[in-house]
mmCIF file of C-alpha atoms in Angstrom:
data_model
loop_
_atom_site.group_PDB
_atom_site.id
_atom_site.type_symbol
_atom_site.label_atom_id
_atom_site.label_comp_id
_atom_site.label_asym_id
_atom_site.label_seq_id
_atom_site.Cartn_x
_atom_site.Cartn_y
_atom_site.Cartn_z
ATOM 1 C CA MET A 1 -112.234 -6.462 -130.006
ATOM 2 C CA GLU A 2 -109.202 -6.568 -127.737
ATOM 3 C CA ILE A 3 -109.692 -4.570 -124.520
ATOM 4 C CA GLU A 4 -106.838 -2.150 -123.866
ATOM 5 C CA LYS A 5 -105.789 0.442 -121.335
ATOM 6 C CA SER A 6 -108.153 3.487 -121.243
ATOM 7 C CA ASN A 7 -111.128 1.650 -122.843
ATOM 8 C CA ILE A 8 -114.571 1.909 -121.293
ATOM 9 C CA VAL A 9 -116.132 -1.443 -120.370
ATOM 10 C CA ARG A 10 -119.355 -2.710 -118.776
ATOM 11 C CA SER A 11 -119.245 -5.348 -116.068
ATOM 12 C CA GLY A 12 -121.074 -8.490 -117.126
ATOM 13 C CA ALA A 13 -120.780 -10.509 -113.926
ATOM 14 C CA GLY A 14 -120.639 -10.062 -110.199
ATOM 15 C CA ARG A 15 -122.051 -7.592 -107.719
ATOM 16 C CA ASP A 16 -121.212 -4.667 -110.044
ATOM 17 C CA LYS A 17 -122.993 -6.170 -113.093
ATOM 18 C CA GLY A 18 -124.087 -3.482 -115.573
ATOM 19 C CA LYS A 19 -121.798 -0.722 -114.253
ATOM 20 C CA LEU A 20 -119.375 1.169 -116.494
ATOM 21 C CA PHE A 21 -115.650 1.275 -115.711
ATOM 22 C CA VAL A 22 -112.466 2.671 -117.237
ATOM 23 C CA VAL A 23 -109.590 0.217 -117.744
ATOM 24 C CA LEU A 24 -106.564 1.581 -115.867
ATOM 25 C CA ALA A 25 -104.223 -1.329 -116.572
ATOM 26 C CA VAL A 26 -104.051 -4.746 -118.217
ATOM 27 C CA GLU A 27 -102.357 -7.620 -116.373
ATOM 28 C CA GLY A 28 -102.574 -10.744 -118.523
ATOM 29 C CA GLU A 29 -106.151 -12.014 -118.321
ATOM 30 C CA TYR A 30 -107.010 -9.470 -115.598
ATOM 31 C CA LEU A 31 -108.019 -5.810 -115.920
ATOM 32 C CA LEU A 32 -107.748 -3.084 -113.288
ATOM 33 C CA LEU A 33 -110.996 -1.083 -113.379
ATOM 34 C CA ALA A 34 -112.151 2.131 -111.710
ATOM 35 C CA ASP A 35 -115.247 4.311 -111.939
ATOM 36 C CA GLY A 36 -114.263 7.150 -109.587
ATOM 37 C CA LYS A 37 -117.131 6.496 -107.183
ATOM 38 C CA SER A 38 -117.477 2.955 -105.835
ATOM 39 C CA ARG A 39 -114.034 2.003 -107.156
ATOM 40 C CA LYS A 40 -111.483 4.791 -106.823
ATOM 41 C CA VAL A 41 -108.244 5.241 -108.762
ATOM 42 C CA GLU A 42 -106.327 4.424 -105.565
ATOM 43 C CA SER A 43 -107.958 0.973 -105.224
ATOM 44 C CA PRO A 44 -109.075 -0.310 -108.628
ATOM 45 C CA LYS A 45 -111.173 -3.457 -109.096
ATOM 46 C CA ARG A 46 -109.308 -6.504 -110.451
ATOM 47 C CA LYS A 47 -111.579 -8.375 -112.852
ATOM 48 C CA LYS A 48 -111.126 -11.065 -115.488
ATOM 49 C CA ARG A 49 -111.471 -10.014 -119.130
ATOM 50 C CA ARG A 50 -114.236 -12.509 -119.787
ATOM 51 C CA HIS A 51 -116.424 -10.818 -117.163
ATOM 52 C CA VAL A 52 -116.571 -7.460 -118.968
ATOM 53 C CA GLN A 53 -117.907 -6.244 -122.316
ATOM 54 C CA PHE A 54 -116.221 -3.591 -124.444
ATOM 55 C CA VAL A 55 -118.204 -0.338 -124.696
ATOM 56 C CA SER A 56 -115.984 2.410 -126.113
ATOM 57 C CA ALA A 57 -112.435 3.333 -127.085
ATOM 58 C CA GLU A 58 -112.818 7.102 -127.474
ATOM 59 C CA GLU A 59 -109.651 9.165 -127.680
ATOM 60 C CA THR A 60 -110.085 11.765 -124.942
ATOM 61 C CA ARG A 61 -107.751 13.740 -122.709
ATOM 62 C CA LEU A 62 -108.379 11.131 -119.999
ATOM 63 C CA SER A 63 -107.381 8.240 -122.273
ATOM 64 C CA GLU A 64 -104.171 10.092 -123.210
ATOM 65 C CA LYS A 65 -103.376 10.605 -119.514
ATOM 66 C CA ILE A 66 -103.991 6.917 -118.714
ATOM 67 C CA LYS A 67 -101.822 5.714 -121.600
ATOM 68 C CA SER A 68 -98.974 8.063 -120.646
ATOM 69 C CA GLU A 69 -99.397 7.048 -116.974
ATOM 70 C CA GLU A 70 -100.055 10.595 -115.758
ATOM 71 C CA LYS A 71 -101.952 11.103 -112.510
ATOM 72 C CA ILE A 72 -105.717 10.993 -113.001
ATOM 73 C CA THR A 73 -108.480 11.982 -110.599
ATOM 74 C CA ASN A 74 -111.694 10.262 -109.611
ATOM 75 C CA SER A 75 -113.701 13.268 -110.810
ATOM 76 C CA GLU A 76 -112.188 12.902 -114.298
ATOM 77 C CA LEU A 77 -113.310 9.258 -114.356
ATOM 78 C CA ARG A 78 -116.839 10.150 -113.199
ATOM 79 C CA ARG A 79 -117.113 12.926 -115.801
ATOM 80 C CA THR A 80 -115.996 10.634 -118.635
ATOM 81 C CA LEU A 81 -118.328 7.801 -117.632
ATOM 82 C CA ALA A 82 -121.266 10.197 -117.172
ATOM 83 C CA GLY A 83 -120.666 11.454 -120.722
ATOM 84 C CA CYS A 84 -120.679 7.873 -121.958
ATOM 85 C CA ARG A 85 -124.012 7.239 -120.203
ATOM 86 C CA GLY A 86 -125.434 10.555 -121.434
ATOM 87 C CA VAL A 87 -126.135 11.665 -117.859
ATOM 88 C CA PRO A 88 -124.726 14.880 -116.352
ATOM 89 C CA ASP A 89 -122.123 14.231 -113.650
ATOM 90 C CA GLN A 90 -123.301 14.641 -110.072
ATOM 91 C CA GLU A 91 -120.287 15.275 -107.867
ATOM 92 C CA GLY A 92 -120.307 13.839 -104.381
#
């Protein structure tokens, strides 16, 4: 499946292997990823497509905001990813 903006992916390589991220942007073979905690919206991680695995493409309010390029917050990212993991969000 083609990875697009607002999809949820899992890192398959590197120091962050196994972590979930939201795709903020697609730049050719690179993706800009953020999780709201270790990688904030203000400084997303640049990672090659082949180093991530697709997890989910749910249509949520967050995905609509990302696609329409509205401002998103780190807490929104954490909440969405916690829901994907099935773990309640722990702010801070």
